[in-house]
Every structure is written in structure tokens, then in C-alpha cells.
Amino acid sequence: MMGKNNAKWVFIALLLLWTIYALWPTYRYNTLTKKDKARMEQQGKLNSIQHRAIRLGLDLKGGMHLTLEVDFPYLVEQLAKNKDTEFETILNEIRKELNVSTEDFLTILERKFTEHSAPLNRYWGQRGESDRKILSYLDKEGKKAINRSMQILTNRIDQFGVSEPSISKMGSRRILVELPGIEKPEQARELIKSTALLEFKLLKDPDVFSNTIKKIDNRMARNMGVSSAVPEDTTKKKKAEKPKESKDKVVSVSELFGEEDVVSKDTSIARSDTSILVDEQIFKKNPFLALLRSARGGAREVSVPVENIAAVNRILARDDIKSLIPPDAEFLWSSEAYKIGDKQYRELFLIKKDAELTGKYLTDAKVNIGQGVQNAGRPVVSFTLNRRGGRIIGRVSKANINRRLSIVLDNKVVSAPTIQGQLGMSSQITGIPTMEEAKMIAIVLRAGALPTPVKITQETTVGPTLGRDSIKKGAWSALLGFALVIIFMLFYYKMSGLIANTALILNLLILAAVLAQFRFTLTLPGMAGIVLTIGMAVDANVLVFERIREELKVGKTVRAAIDAGYSRAFRTIFDANLTTLMTAIVLYQFGTGPIKGFAVTLSIGIVVSMFTALFVTRVIFNTLTAHRTLKKLSI
């Protein structure tokens, strides 16, 4: 008997040693001063301690919580082998329905194509393939896109320097990202949602650009009920001729689109951009050209005052205007605005839709300081292509000498140099305004492009101050509950209460050690779970002690009463804890974020409390009754 009891004491002692080992980094990290942390970080020792300390959730540490939605319509559009007008119509209907429906994306897609009597194999897969096979193919591609997106986001966040990020799948097309302790939320947001799609695209010939602009101007003039004058070509001037200066005048948006049209159809312009800057010399007869400028005075640049960008976007988005744009081309804006005097402009380019080369051939990207005349002292991102990418860019550049090749990042033109000769495997992205932005671009290029764009559907930012307050209040609640339980057990069960309190302290230590050792996250609801565990831990002892009291009242010896008390209470305690544990497991399986934190601490607390309340206290009672026969038990 004593041999078994000694073995149990050895087991408890080893468990206590492991508990101290697991909790030491947490104690060490939380007792370090800011100065010590800074010193250890420079020595590279802080991360190992921080990594082994109890991990705090966003609600305790502060940080960002983002829900991202993968753009599945974009993905299936890219996978389609044919893209006719009907396809575009159906896809637009799917996009609209996704915003209001809870149905799965592929269910909506199948229903919409059925309603239009459009066979799926017209757009995906092989001719004659069944809808089921094509839907299975799209489903696989969707899952691959989600997994690939998660991998790329992990790489980006790792390079950004966020410690202990959490990236998990949520549903069929959402990704949950948690960034504890993030200090620059705006940069993190840009880093995550940036698709980082790098493309090399040729600009359309200046004549095509000029003719397209003229057609749009003529259509706008007809819509306004005026006859368009033959405009002076602002996009194609002789080099020696100085561009004619515009006489800018601020007019209401309603003068361009009409009062009723503005109010009813374009709420964004009506509410935020109520005025535009036009060249009053030509506005009456050339309304679209009046929005543009040759601000840089070059032969091929067309710039737009930033005040007019919303209006130009609206014009270019109209169906009657879209039909005037060459089907193989699209208008794109420059990524950076430039300033002349007190006015800001962005360039507008007409670019071929099909990319000559994409960033998938990129092998490295790093930030440098520009050495050229135009970029001296400014940040540039130098990148290197693999051999295949080098061969492609070499072939394209050789065949298009003196044409302009744009470098497009996420549908924004970052530069559009003229090809002077055959290009090689290395090149640069210029025109980046700040070093911070250059670093972000280099990170996203190295991590790779997302297979499909993602959009942030939900964002929560918790400040570190709020997190510290939560920790203080949570810790205070736990300590208060703990103290009340300790006092009650001592007052009501005397020496037996002291044994139960010893088990309770061991319970909390083991629970915290499990959180630290197995990298579980402690959240604010998790602290609520710990407070609940304190009550549940002594509940088991209360049941045992009451049984022992009953056995003592019927005249049993202390040893016999203890044996009977534990034996009779075990089944009740086990059943009650088992049902609670099952509930906690369900919460963990189907809950998210803080709910999971509550489920984790509750589950661990239940298991540990059964161990301490039934095993540890029993070992103590066995030790007390092993060497002498107790006549009376303090209970």
C-alpha cells in the first residue's frame, strides 16, 4: 500500500517539476523590463523566451483580426477558355447574388448557367464533359486557390515580422487572419490584401490611344447635346511644340453628367466629389478632353487632375463607352500621383489586356536606392527573373524596340519605359514614393502573387491598452474568485478544506503549464473558463467531502469513510465532468476565435480538476491515514 502511495507522490513531484519548467518562460518574459527586452532582442534571446511563454489572444495582447474572402468569380473567369458576352452577364449575376445569398458559390454558378441554358463545358473543361465533372474541377481549383493563398499570406506575414500569427480557413471561401501585437495595422492591411500580380504589358500605339480618346469625347458630346469640335490633339504633339496651357475652371459634376443622373446613378460622386476641374476653353464642345491634361508636356502622356479621376472612371465604366475601347485593351492608372505646383495628377494609359510576362517567373526582389538620373536617391525594387522569364522578356523586348512596355502591379502602372534594346533577366520597378512602400512591394513579390484577389470583409483592431486592461480585470476576477473559494473551503471543511485548496492551486498551475507547453492561446473568454474551472474544481471535492461526512455519521472509521466517500462520489463527478467536457469539445470544433479560447481552458480545466480533486487529494488522505489510525477527521 505504502509502495503504491510513494509511487504516486513521485508522479506528483515529477508533474510539479514539469509545471515549473513549462511556466518559467512565462514568468521570465512577464517580469522583464522594457530595457531588458530590448537588450535581449538585440542579442537574439527574446524570441525563444517569448515563443515558450503563454500565448495571448488578440483581445488580451492587442492586434488585428481580419476575415478575408477569396474572389472565386475572378478565379473561374481566369480558368475559362471562352469569355463571351453571355459569360460576362452570368458572371455579373453571380457576383450580385453572392453579396446577398448564403448559398455556396458553385451552387449559385450551376443554377445561373442552367437558367441561361449555357452548358458549362462551353467555358471550362473539354467538349462533352458533364456538369458534375466540371464542377468538381472548379471545386478542386477553388480549394487549391484557398490553400495557396494561405501559404502566401503566411510567407508575407512571416517576412513582415509578426510573431505568432494565426491563419486558418473559415468556411469554403474565407480565411481568418489574426495578427497579435501588430504595431502598423495599415501596412499589414495593405500587405495582406495586395494581390501582388506583376505583369509586363505593352502600351497600345499612340494613334490607337488618340483615336479612342476622340471617340469617347465625341460620344460624351452627343450625350450632352452638343456637336463635338475637332479637338486639338492633346495626346500627340510635335516635340518642338509647347503644349497649350489649359484654363482650369471648377464646375459642378452635374454640368457633365446632368443633375438627375448624378443623384440617381452615382451616389459616390454626388456625395464625395461634387466638383471637377475642366479646361473651360474646350469644355462645352469637348467634355471628355476637358478633363484631361498634357501636364508633363510629353508627346504621349495623358494625365488627369486627381479631382477628375472619379468622373473619368465613371465615364470609362459606361456600357456605351466600353464599346469604343478596343476589345484587346484597357485603361489603367499610374500607381503614383505626381505634383506640378499645387495640383496633383495621375497618368492614364491604354494598355493591352494580355500580359507578355507575369511575376511567376520572378526569383528574387530586393530594395535598392536608385542610381539613375530620374531615380537618384529614390527607392527602387530590383528583381530577377528565372531563365525562362529572361528568354520571354528578351524575345518580347527584341521584337518591340522603341515601344513602351509597362510594369503593372495589381492593375496599376508603376512604370512604362520605352524599350531601348533587348532586356535581360534583371530589371527594376521605379516610381515608388517611400522606402516603406518599396519594402512592402519587395516582400509581396518574394512571397508570390495570390492566385486570386482577396477582399477584407471584416476587420477588428484591438489596442494594446485595451488588452492590458482586459488582462488586469480578468486576473483580478480570477484572483477574487480563487480567494473566495479558498476562504470558504477553509471555513467550511477545515483541514480537509486545506487539502482541497492545495489541489486547487496545483490545478491552476498545471492548467497554465499545459497552455504554455502546448502553445494554446489564452483569450479573455479563456480567462472566464479558468474562473469557471476554479468553481468546478472544488465542486468535486465538495461532493467527496459530503459523502465522507455521511459515512462518518453512520459510524464508519475515518479510513473506511474516506474510501467509501471517494468511491461513491466518483461516478457522479465523472458523469458531470464528462458531459461538460463534451460540450467544450463541441464549442472548440465549431466555435471561432475567443469561443475556442473558452473551450480550450474549460476542457483542460475539467481534465486537470478531476486529476487534482480525485487523485491528488486521495493521495494526501492516504498518507495521513497510512501511519496512524485517525479517530476524528477535520472535515
PDB file of N, CA, C and O in Angstrom, residues 27-67:
ATOM      1  N   TYR A  27       6.920  33.328 -16.705  1.00  0.00           N
ATOM      2  CA  TYR A  27       7.299  34.190 -15.586  1.00  0.00           C
ATOM      3  C   TYR A  27       8.456  35.110 -15.993  1.00  0.00           C
ATOM      4  O   TYR A  27       8.429  36.307 -15.739  1.00  0.00           O
ATOM      5  N   ARG A  28       9.447  34.527 -16.659  1.00  0.00           N
ATOM      6  CA  ARG A  28      10.641  35.283 -17.049  1.00  0.00           C
ATOM      7  C   ARG A  28      10.270  36.413 -18.016  1.00  0.00           C
ATOM      8  O   ARG A  28      10.711  37.549 -17.851  1.00  0.00           O
ATOM      9  N   TYR A  29       9.441  36.116 -19.015  1.00  0.00           N
ATOM     10  CA  TYR A  29       9.089  37.116 -20.030  1.00  0.00           C
ATOM     11  C   TYR A  29       8.279  38.263 -19.420  1.00  0.00           C
ATOM     12  O   TYR A  29       8.492  39.431 -19.738  1.00  0.00           O
ATOM     13  N   ASN A  30       7.352  37.932 -18.537  1.00  0.00           N
ATOM     14  CA  ASN A  30       6.472  38.953 -17.977  1.00  0.00           C
ATOM     15  C   ASN A  30       7.123  39.764 -16.866  1.00  0.00           C
ATOM     16  O   ASN A  30       6.538  40.755 -16.414  1.00  0.00           O
ATOM     17  N   THR A  31       8.288  39.343 -16.390  1.00  0.00           N
ATOM     18  CA  THR A  31       8.976  40.135 -15.369  1.00  0.00           C
ATOM     19  C   THR A  31      10.143  40.934 -15.953  1.00  0.00           C
ATOM     20  O   THR A  31      10.825  41.642 -15.225  1.00  0.00           O
ATOM     21  N   LEU A  32      10.345  40.820 -17.265  1.00  0.00           N
ATOM     22  CA  LEU A  32      11.410  41.595 -17.914  1.00  0.00           C
ATOM     23  C   LEU A  32      10.978  43.045 -18.066  1.00  0.00           C
ATOM     24  O   LEU A  32       9.814  43.331 -18.381  1.00  0.00           O
ATOM     25  N   THR A  33      11.901  43.966 -17.867  1.00  0.00           N
ATOM     26  CA  THR A  33      11.604  45.371 -18.127  1.00  0.00           C
ATOM     27  C   THR A  33      11.731  45.640 -19.624  1.00  0.00           C
ATOM     28  O   THR A  33      12.280  44.811 -20.370  1.00  0.00           O
ATOM     29  N   LYS A  34      11.244  46.792 -20.063  1.00  0.00           N
ATOM     30  CA  LYS A  34      11.357  47.155 -21.484  1.00  0.00           C
ATOM     31  C   LYS A  34      12.815  47.200 -21.921  1.00  0.00           C
ATOM     32  O   LYS A  34      13.169  46.804 -23.027  1.00  0.00           O
ATOM     33  N   LYS A  35      13.669  47.686 -21.012  1.00  0.00           N
ATOM     34  CA  LYS A  35      15.088  47.790 -21.337  1.00  0.00           C
ATOM     35  C   LYS A  35      15.693  46.400 -21.518  1.00  0.00           C
ATOM     36  O   LYS A  35      16.460  46.140 -22.457  1.00  0.00           O
ATOM     37  N   ASP A  36      15.301  45.472 -20.608  1.00  0.00           N
ATOM     38  CA  ASP A  36      15.821  44.103 -20.712  1.00  0.00           C
ATOM     39  C   ASP A  36      15.346  43.435 -22.003  1.00  0.00           C
ATOM     40  O   ASP A  36      16.094  42.710 -22.661  1.00  0.00           O
ATOM     41  N   LYS A  37      14.062  43.696 -22.343  1.00  0.00           N
ATOM     42  CA  LYS A  37      13.521  43.098 -23.573  1.00  0.00           C
ATOM     43  C   LYS A  37      14.271  43.606 -24.802  1.00  0.00           C
ATOM     44  O   LYS A  37      14.590  42.841 -25.718  1.00  0.00           O
ATOM     45  N   ALA A  38      14.523  44.924 -24.817  1.00  0.00           N
ATOM     46  CA  ALA A  38      15.247  45.498 -25.965  1.00  0.00           C
ATOM     47  C   ALA A  38      16.655  44.901 -26.064  1.00  0.00           C
ATOM     48  O   ALA A  38      17.127  44.575 -27.162  1.00  0.00           O
ATOM     49  N   ARG A  39      17.306  44.751 -24.911  1.00  0.00           N
ATOM     50  CA  ARG A  39      18.673  44.199 -24.917  1.00  0.00           C
ATOM     51  C   ARG A  39      18.672  42.747 -25.391  1.00  0.00           C
ATOM     52  O   ARG A  39      19.489  42.346 -26.234  1.00  0.00           O
ATOM     53  N   MET A  40      17.713  41.969 -24.877  1.00  0.00           N
ATOM     54  CA  MET A  40      17.669  40.555 -25.255  1.00  0.00           C
ATOM     55  C   MET A  40      17.269  40.379 -26.709  1.00  0.00           C
ATOM     56  O   MET A  40      17.676  39.423 -27.368  1.00  0.00           O
ATOM     57  N   GLU A  41      16.439  41.321 -27.219  1.00  0.00           N
ATOM     58  CA  GLU A  41      16.044  41.241 -28.630  1.00  0.00           C
ATOM     59  C   GLU A  41      17.251  41.463 -29.526  1.00  0.00           C
ATOM     60  O   GLU A  41      17.419  40.795 -30.554  1.00  0.00           O
ATOM     61  N   GLN A  42      18.113  42.416 -29.126  1.00  0.00           N
ATOM     62  CA  GLN A  42      19.336  42.653 -29.901  1.00  0.00           C
ATOM     63  C   GLN A  42      20.261  41.440 -29.869  1.00  0.00           C
ATOM     64  O   GLN A  42      20.955  41.137 -30.841  1.00  0.00           O
ATOM     65  N   GLN A  43      20.239  40.725 -28.729  1.00  0.00           N
ATOM     66  CA  GLN A  43      21.088  39.531 -28.602  1.00  0.00           C
ATOM     67  C   GLN A  43      20.445  38.293 -29.221  1.00  0.00           C
ATOM     68  O   GLN A  43      21.055  37.223 -29.239  1.00  0.00           O
ATOM     69  N   GLY A  44      19.188  38.449 -29.664  1.00  0.00           N
ATOM     70  CA  GLY A  44      18.500  37.310 -30.279  1.00  0.00           C
ATOM     71  C   GLY A  44      18.008  36.278 -29.296  1.00  0.00           C
ATOM     72  O   GLY A  44      17.721  35.131 -29.670  1.00  0.00           O
ATOM     73  N   LYS A  45      17.883  36.667 -28.001  1.00  0.00           N
ATOM     74  CA  LYS A  45      17.435  35.712 -26.987  1.00  0.00           C
ATOM     75  C   LYS A  45      15.963  35.861 -26.613  1.00  0.00           C
ATOM     76  O   LYS A  45      15.412  34.998 -25.941  1.00  0.00           O
ATOM     77  N   LEU A  46      15.370  36.987 -27.020  1.00  0.00           N
ATOM     78  CA  LEU A  46      13.997  37.248 -26.577  1.00  0.00           C
ATOM     79  C   LEU A  46      12.987  36.327 -27.246  1.00  0.00           C
ATOM     80  O   LEU A  46      12.025  35.874 -26.617  1.00  0.00           O
ATOM     81  N   ASN A  47      13.198  36.038 -28.528  1.00  0.00           N
ATOM     82  CA  ASN A  47      12.205  35.250 -29.269  1.00  0.00           C
ATOM     83  C   ASN A  47      11.999  33.876 -28.669  1.00  0.00           C
ATOM     84  O   ASN A  47      10.877  33.372 -28.612  1.00  0.00           O
ATOM     85  N   SER A  48      13.091  33.238 -28.216  1.00  0.00           N
ATOM     86  CA  SER A  48      12.944  31.881 -27.668  1.00  0.00           C
ATOM     87  C   SER A  48      12.116  31.895 -26.391  1.00  0.00           C
ATOM     88  O   SER A  48      11.291  31.005 -26.164  1.00  0.00           O
ATOM     89  N   ILE A  49      12.315  32.929 -25.549  1.00  0.00           N
ATOM     90  CA  ILE A  49      11.521  33.028 -24.319  1.00  0.00           C
ATOM     91  C   ILE A  49      10.075  33.357 -24.647  1.00  0.00           C
ATOM     92  O   ILE A  49       9.144  32.755 -24.120  1.00  0.00           O
ATOM     93  N   GLN A  50       9.886  34.326 -25.552  1.00  0.00           N
ATOM     94  CA  GLN A  50       8.525  34.726 -25.930  1.00  0.00           C
ATOM     95  C   GLN A  50       7.753  33.562 -26.547  1.00  0.00           C
ATOM     96  O   GLN A  50       6.569  33.382 -26.305  1.00  0.00           O
ATOM     97  N   HIS A  51       8.465  32.767 -27.344  1.00  0.00           N
ATOM     98  CA  HIS A  51       7.802  31.650 -28.014  1.00  0.00           C
ATOM     99  C   HIS A  51       7.328  30.591 -27.019  1.00  0.00           C
ATOM    100  O   HIS A  51       6.330  29.910 -27.252  1.00  0.00           O
ATOM    101  N   ARG A  52       8.044  30.457 -25.887  1.00  0.00           N
ATOM    102  CA  ARG A  52       7.685  29.428 -24.898  1.00  0.00           C
ATOM    103  C   ARG A  52       6.737  29.949 -23.827  1.00  0.00           C
ATOM    104  O   ARG A  52       6.264  29.170 -22.997  1.00  0.00           O
ATOM    105  N   ALA A  53       6.499  31.271 -23.810  1.00  0.00           N
ATOM    106  CA  ALA A  53       5.554  31.831 -22.824  1.00  0.00           C
ATOM    107  C   ALA A  53       4.125  31.573 -23.279  1.00  0.00           C
ATOM    108  O   ALA A  53       3.878  31.220 -24.437  1.00  0.00           O
ATOM    109  N   ILE A  54       3.182  31.736 -22.349  1.00  0.00           N
ATOM    110  CA  ILE A  54       1.774  31.533 -22.705  1.00  0.00           C
ATOM    111  C   ILE A  54       1.387  32.528 -23.797  1.00  0.00           C
ATOM    112  O   ILE A  54       1.628  33.735 -23.677  1.00  0.00           O
ATOM    113  N   ARG A  55       0.808  32.020 -24.853  1.00  0.00           N
ATOM    114  CA  ARG A  55       0.441  32.863 -25.991  1.00  0.00           C
ATOM    115  C   ARG A  55      -0.891  33.560 -25.700  1.00  0.00           C
ATOM    116  O   ARG A  55      -1.878  32.900 -25.370  1.00  0.00           O
ATOM    117  N   LEU A  56      -0.893  34.880 -25.845  1.00  0.00           N
ATOM    118  CA  LEU A  56      -2.104  35.640 -25.557  1.00  0.00           C
ATOM    119  C   LEU A  56      -2.867  35.925 -26.842  1.00  0.00           C
ATOM    120  O   LEU A  56      -2.268  36.174 -27.885  1.00  0.00           O
ATOM    121  N   GLY A  57      -4.193  35.893 -26.735  1.00  0.00           N
ATOM    122  CA  GLY A  57      -5.038  36.172 -27.890  1.00  0.00           C
ATOM    123  C   GLY A  57      -5.101  37.662 -28.174  1.00  0.00           C
ATOM    124  O   GLY A  57      -4.589  38.491 -27.423  1.00  0.00           O
ATOM    125  N   LEU A  58      -5.771  38.012 -29.291  1.00  0.00           N
ATOM    126  CA  LEU A  58      -5.853  39.406 -29.701  1.00  0.00           C
ATOM    127  C   LEU A  58      -6.534  40.272 -28.652  1.00  0.00           C
ATOM    128  O   LEU A  58      -6.167  41.428 -28.460  1.00  0.00           O
ATOM    129  N   ASP A  59      -7.551  39.712 -27.977  1.00  0.00           N
ATOM    130  CA  ASP A  59      -8.291  40.533 -27.011  1.00  0.00           C
ATOM    131  C   ASP A  59      -7.465  40.843 -25.773  1.00  0.00           C
ATOM    132  O   ASP A  59      -7.817  41.734 -25.003  1.00  0.00           O
ATOM    133  N   LEU A  60      -6.374  40.116 -25.552  1.00  0.00           N
ATOM    134  CA  LEU A  60      -5.510  40.380 -24.400  1.00  0.00           C
ATOM    135  C   LEU A  60      -4.235  41.106 -24.799  1.00  0.00           C
ATOM    136  O   LEU A  60      -3.738  41.945 -24.071  1.00  0.00           O
ATOM    137  N   LYS A  61      -3.689  40.763 -25.952  1.00  0.00           N
ATOM    138  CA  LYS A  61      -2.410  41.344 -26.378  1.00  0.00           C
ATOM    139  C   LYS A  61      -2.593  42.567 -27.270  1.00  0.00           C
ATOM    140  O   LYS A  61      -1.712  43.392 -27.406  1.00  0.00           O
ATOM    141  N   GLY A  62      -3.780  42.668 -27.913  1.00  0.00           N
ATOM    142  CA  GLY A  62      -3.992  43.706 -28.904  1.00  0.00           C
ATOM    143  C   GLY A  62      -3.523  43.212 -30.269  1.00  0.00           C
ATOM    144  O   GLY A  62      -2.629  42.370 -30.355  1.00  0.00           O
ATOM    145  N   GLY A  63      -4.110  43.755 -31.340  1.00  0.00           N
ATOM    146  CA  GLY A  63      -3.703  43.335 -32.676  1.00  0.00           C
ATOM    147  C   GLY A  63      -4.869  43.404 -33.645  1.00  0.00           C
ATOM    148  O   GLY A  63      -5.872  44.077 -33.376  1.00  0.00           O
ATOM    149  N   MET A  64      -4.713  42.726 -34.765  1.00  0.00           N
ATOM    150  CA  MET A  64      -5.722  42.782 -35.827  1.00  0.00           C
ATOM    151  C   MET A  64      -6.368  41.419 -36.043  1.00  0.00           C
ATOM    152  O   MET A  64      -5.709  40.394 -35.967  1.00  0.00           O
ATOM    153  N   HIS A  65      -7.640  41.465 -36.324  1.00  0.00           N
ATOM    154  CA  HIS A  65      -8.404  40.270 -36.662  1.00  0.00           C
ATOM    155  C   HIS A  65      -9.073  40.553 -38.001  1.00  0.00           C
ATOM    156  O   HIS A  65      -9.880  41.466 -38.108  1.00  0.00           O
ATOM    157  N   LEU A  66      -8.685  39.794 -39.023  1.00  0.00           N
ATOM    158  CA  LEU A  66      -9.192  40.053 -40.368  1.00  0.00           C
ATOM    159  C   LEU A  66      -9.887  38.813 -40.929  1.00  0.00           C
ATOM    160  O   LEU A  66      -9.390  37.697 -40.763  1.00  0.00           O
ATOM    161  N   THR A  67     -11.014  39.039 -41.562  1.00  0.00           N
ATOM    162  CA  THR A  67     -11.667  37.969 -42.313  1.00  0.00           C
ATOM    163  C   THR A  67     -11.551  38.308 -43.796  1.00  0.00           C
ATOM    164  O   THR A  67     -12.015  39.364 -44.234  1.00  0.00           O
TER     165      THR A  67
END
